[in-house]
Short mmCIF file of N, CA, C and O in Angstrom, two decimals:
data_model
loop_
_atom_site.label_atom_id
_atom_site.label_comp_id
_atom_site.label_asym_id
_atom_site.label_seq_id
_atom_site.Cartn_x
_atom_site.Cartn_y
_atom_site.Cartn_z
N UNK I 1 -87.16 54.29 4.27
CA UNK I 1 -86.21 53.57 5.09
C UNK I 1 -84.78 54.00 4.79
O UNK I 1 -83.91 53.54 5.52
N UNK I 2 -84.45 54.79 3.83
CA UNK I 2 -83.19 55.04 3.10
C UNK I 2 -82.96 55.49 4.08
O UNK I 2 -82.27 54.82 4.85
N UNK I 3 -83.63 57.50 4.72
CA UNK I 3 -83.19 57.88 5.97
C UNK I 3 -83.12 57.77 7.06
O UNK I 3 -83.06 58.69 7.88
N UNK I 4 -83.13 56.32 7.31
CA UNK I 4 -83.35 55.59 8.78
C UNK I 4 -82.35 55.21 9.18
O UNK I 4 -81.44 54.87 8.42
N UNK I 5 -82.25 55.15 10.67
CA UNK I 5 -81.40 55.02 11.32
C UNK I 5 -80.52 53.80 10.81
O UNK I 5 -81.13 53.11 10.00
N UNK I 6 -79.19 53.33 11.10
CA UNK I 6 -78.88 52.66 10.76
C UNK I 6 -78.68 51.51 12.14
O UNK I 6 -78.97 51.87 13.28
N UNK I 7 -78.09 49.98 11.82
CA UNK I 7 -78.25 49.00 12.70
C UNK I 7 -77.27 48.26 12.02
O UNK I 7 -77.09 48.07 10.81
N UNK I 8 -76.53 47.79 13.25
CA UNK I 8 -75.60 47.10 12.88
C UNK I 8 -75.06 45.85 13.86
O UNK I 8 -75.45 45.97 15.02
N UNK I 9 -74.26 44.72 13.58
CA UNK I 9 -74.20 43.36 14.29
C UNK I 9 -73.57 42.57 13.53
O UNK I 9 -73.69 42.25 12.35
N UNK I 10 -72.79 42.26 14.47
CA UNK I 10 -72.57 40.85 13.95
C UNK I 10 -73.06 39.57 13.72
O UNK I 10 -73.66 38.88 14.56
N UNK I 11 -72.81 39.26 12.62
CA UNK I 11 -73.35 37.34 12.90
C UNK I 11 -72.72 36.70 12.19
O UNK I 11 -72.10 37.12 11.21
N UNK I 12 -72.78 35.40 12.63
CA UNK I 12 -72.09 34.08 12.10
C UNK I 12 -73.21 32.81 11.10
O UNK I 12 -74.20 32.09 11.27
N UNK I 13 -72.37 33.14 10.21
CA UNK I 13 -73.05 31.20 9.07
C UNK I 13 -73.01 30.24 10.10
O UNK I 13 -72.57 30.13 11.24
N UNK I 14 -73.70 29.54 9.21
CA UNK I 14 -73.53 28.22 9.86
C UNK I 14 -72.26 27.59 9.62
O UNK I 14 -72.02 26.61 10.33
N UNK I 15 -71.49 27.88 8.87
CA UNK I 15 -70.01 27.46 8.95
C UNK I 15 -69.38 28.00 10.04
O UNK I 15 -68.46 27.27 10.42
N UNK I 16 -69.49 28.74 10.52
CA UNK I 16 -68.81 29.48 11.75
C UNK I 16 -68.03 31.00 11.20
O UNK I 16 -67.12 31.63 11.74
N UNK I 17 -68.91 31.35 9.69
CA UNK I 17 -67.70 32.09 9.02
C UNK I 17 -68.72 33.55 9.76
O UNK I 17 -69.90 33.42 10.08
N UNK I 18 -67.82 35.03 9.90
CA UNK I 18 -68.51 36.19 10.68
C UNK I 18 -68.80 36.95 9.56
O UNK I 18 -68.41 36.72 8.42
N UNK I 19 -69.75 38.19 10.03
CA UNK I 19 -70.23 39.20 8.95
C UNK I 19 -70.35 40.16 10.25
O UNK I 19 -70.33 39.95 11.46
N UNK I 20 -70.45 41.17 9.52
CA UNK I 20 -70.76 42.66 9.76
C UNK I 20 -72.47 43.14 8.92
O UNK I 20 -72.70 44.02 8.10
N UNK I 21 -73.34 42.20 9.51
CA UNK I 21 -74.94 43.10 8.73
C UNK I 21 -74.67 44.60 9.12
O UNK I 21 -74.10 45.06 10.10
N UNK I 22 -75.23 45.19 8.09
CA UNK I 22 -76.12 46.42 8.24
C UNK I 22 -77.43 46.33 7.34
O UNK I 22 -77.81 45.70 6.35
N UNK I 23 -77.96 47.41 8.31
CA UNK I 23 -79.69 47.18 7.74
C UNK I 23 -80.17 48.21 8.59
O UNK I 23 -79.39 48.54 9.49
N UNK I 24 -81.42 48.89 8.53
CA UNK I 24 -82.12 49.83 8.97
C UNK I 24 -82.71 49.24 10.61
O UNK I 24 -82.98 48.14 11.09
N UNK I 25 -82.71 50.63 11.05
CA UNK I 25 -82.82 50.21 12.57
C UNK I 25 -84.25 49.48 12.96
O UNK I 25 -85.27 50.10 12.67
N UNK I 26 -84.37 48.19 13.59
CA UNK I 26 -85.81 47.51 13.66
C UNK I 26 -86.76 47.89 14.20
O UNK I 26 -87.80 47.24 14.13
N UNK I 27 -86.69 48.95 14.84
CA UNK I 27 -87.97 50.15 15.21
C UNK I 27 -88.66 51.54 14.02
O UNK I 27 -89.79 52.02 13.91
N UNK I 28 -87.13 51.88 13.16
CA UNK I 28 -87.66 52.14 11.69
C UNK I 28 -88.00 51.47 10.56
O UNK I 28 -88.32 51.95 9.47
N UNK I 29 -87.89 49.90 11.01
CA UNK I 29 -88.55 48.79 9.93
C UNK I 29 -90.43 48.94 10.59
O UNK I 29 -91.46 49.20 9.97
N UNK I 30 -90.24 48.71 11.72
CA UNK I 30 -91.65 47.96 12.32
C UNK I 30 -92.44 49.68 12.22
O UNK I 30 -93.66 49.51 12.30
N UNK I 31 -92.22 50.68 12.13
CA UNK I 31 -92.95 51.97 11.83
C UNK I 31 -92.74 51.99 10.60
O UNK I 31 -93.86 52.38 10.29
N UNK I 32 -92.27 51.90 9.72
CA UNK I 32 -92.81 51.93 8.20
C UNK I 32 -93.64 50.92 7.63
O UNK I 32 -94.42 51.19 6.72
N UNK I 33 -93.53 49.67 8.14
CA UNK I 33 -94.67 48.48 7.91
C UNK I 33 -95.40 48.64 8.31
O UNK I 33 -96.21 48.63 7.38
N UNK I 34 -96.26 48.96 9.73
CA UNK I 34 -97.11 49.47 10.51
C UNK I 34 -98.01 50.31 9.17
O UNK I 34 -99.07 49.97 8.66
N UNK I 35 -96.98 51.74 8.81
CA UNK I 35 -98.04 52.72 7.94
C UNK I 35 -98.07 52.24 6.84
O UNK I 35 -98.83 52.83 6.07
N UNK I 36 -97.42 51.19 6.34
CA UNK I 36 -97.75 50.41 4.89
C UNK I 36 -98.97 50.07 4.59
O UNK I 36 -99.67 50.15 3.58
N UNK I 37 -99.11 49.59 5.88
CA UNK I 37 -99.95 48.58 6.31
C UNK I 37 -101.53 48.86 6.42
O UNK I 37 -102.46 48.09 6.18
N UNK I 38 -101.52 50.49 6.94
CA UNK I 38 -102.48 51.22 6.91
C UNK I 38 -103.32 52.26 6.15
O UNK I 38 -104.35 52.92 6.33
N UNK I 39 -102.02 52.00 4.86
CA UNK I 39 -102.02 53.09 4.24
C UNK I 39 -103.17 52.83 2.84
O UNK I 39 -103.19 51.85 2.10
N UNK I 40 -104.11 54.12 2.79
CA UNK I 40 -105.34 54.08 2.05
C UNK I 40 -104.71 53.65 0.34
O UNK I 40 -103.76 54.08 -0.32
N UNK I 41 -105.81 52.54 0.08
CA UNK I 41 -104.96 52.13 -1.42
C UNK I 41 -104.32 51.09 -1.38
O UNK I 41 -104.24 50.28 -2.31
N UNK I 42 -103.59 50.98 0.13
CA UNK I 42 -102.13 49.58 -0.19
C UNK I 42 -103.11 48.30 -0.59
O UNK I 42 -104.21 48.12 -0.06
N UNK I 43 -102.50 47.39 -1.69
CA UNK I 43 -102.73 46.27 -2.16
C UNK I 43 -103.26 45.13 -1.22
O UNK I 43 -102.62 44.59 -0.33
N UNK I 44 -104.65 44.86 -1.63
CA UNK I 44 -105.13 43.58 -0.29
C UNK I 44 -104.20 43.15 0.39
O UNK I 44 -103.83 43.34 1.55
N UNK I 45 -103.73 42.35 -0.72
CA UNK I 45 -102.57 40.87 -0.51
C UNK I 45 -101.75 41.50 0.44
O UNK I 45 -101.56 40.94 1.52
N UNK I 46 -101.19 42.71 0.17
CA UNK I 46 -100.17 43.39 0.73
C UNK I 46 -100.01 43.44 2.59
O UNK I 46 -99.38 42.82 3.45
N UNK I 47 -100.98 44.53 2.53
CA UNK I 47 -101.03 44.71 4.27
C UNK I 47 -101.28 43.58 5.20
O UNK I 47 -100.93 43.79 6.36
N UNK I 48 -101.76 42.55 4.98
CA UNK I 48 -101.49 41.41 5.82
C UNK I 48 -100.17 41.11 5.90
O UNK I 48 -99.79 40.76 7.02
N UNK I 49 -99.49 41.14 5.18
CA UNK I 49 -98.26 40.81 5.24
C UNK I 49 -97.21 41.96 5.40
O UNK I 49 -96.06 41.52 5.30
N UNK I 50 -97.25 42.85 5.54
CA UNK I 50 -96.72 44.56 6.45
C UNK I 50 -96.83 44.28 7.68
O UNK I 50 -96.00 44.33 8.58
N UNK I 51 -98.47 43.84 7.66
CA UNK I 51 -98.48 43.81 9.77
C UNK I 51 -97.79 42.44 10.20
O UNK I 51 -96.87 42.70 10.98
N UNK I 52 -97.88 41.44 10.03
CA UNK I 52 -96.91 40.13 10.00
C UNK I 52 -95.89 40.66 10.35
O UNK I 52 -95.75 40.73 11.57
N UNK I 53 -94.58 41.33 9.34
CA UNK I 53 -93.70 41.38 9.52
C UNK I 53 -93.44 42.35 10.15
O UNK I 53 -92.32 42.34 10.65
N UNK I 54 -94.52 43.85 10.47
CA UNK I 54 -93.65 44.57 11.28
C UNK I 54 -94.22 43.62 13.20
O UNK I 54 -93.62 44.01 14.20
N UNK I 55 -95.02 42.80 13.32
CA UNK I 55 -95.14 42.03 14.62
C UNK I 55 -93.94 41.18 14.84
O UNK I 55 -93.25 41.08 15.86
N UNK I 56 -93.79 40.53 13.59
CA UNK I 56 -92.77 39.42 13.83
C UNK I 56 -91.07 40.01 14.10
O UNK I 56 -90.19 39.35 14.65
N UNK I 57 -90.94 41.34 13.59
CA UNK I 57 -89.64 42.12 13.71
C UNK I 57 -89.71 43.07 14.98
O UNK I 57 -88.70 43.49 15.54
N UNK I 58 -91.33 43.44 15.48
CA UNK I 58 -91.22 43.76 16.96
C UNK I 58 -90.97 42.63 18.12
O UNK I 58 -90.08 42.70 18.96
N UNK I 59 -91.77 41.76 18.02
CA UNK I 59 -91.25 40.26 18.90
C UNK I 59 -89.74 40.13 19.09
O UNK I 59 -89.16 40.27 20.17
N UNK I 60 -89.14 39.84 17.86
CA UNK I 60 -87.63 39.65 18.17
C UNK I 60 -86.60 40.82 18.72
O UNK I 60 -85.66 40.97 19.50
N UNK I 61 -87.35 41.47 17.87
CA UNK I 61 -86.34 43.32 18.73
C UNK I 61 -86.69 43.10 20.49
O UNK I 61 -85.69 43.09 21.21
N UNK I 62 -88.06 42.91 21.17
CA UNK I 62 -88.44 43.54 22.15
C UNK I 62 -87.82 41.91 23.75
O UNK I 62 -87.46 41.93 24.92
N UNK I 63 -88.10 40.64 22.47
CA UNK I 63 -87.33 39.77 23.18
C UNK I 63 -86.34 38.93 23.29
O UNK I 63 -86.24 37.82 23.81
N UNK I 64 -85.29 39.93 22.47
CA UNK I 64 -84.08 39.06 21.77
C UNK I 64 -82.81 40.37 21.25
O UNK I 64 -81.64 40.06 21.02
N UNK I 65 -83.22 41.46 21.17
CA UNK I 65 -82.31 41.87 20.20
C UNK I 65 -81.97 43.34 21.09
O UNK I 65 -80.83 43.81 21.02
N UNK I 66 -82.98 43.98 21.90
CA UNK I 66 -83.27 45.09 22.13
C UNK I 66 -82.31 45.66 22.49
O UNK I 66 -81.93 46.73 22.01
N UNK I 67 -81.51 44.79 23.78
CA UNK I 67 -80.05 44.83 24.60
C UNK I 67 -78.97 46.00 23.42
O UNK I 67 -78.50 47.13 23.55
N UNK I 68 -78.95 45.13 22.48
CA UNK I 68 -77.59 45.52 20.94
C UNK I 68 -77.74 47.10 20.38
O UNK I 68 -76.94 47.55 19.56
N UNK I 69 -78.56 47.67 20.77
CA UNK I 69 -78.38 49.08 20.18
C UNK I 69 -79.69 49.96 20.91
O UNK I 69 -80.85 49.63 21.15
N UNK I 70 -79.13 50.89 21.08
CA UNK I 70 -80.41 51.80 22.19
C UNK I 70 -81.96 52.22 21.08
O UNK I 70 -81.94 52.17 19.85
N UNK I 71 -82.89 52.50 21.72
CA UNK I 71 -84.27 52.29 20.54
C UNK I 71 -84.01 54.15 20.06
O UNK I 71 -84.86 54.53 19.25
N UNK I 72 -83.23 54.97 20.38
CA UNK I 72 -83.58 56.11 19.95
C UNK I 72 -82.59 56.35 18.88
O UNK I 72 -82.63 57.39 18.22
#
């Protein structure tokens, strides 16, 4: 994820105070969890919870977020 695209946005606390996130782009989150997820060896416990979060970080990208930065 280090060489992944980068993503960026604003958001607000609940105080009303602003930030500048950065964080890796949510289409290079949800493809590295995906192969976590699949990957021969990964920890039981583990890959249930890879595919969780790369579904739950495709949901919000595809109906909430997608608009904020182009997918390529």
């Amino acid at each position: 994820m280090v060489s992944g695209r980068r993503f960026e946005q604003v958001v607000v606390s609940p105080r009303g105070e602003m930030a500048l996130m950065r964080t890796v782009h949510p289409s290079d989150f949800i493809a590295v969890k995906r192969e976590l997820a699949e990957k021969p060896g990964r920890e039981a416990e583990k890959a249930p919870k890879d595919r969780l979060q790369a579904d739950v970080v495709q949901y919000l990208w595809e109906e909430t977020l997608s608009h904020l930065a182009p997918a390529s």
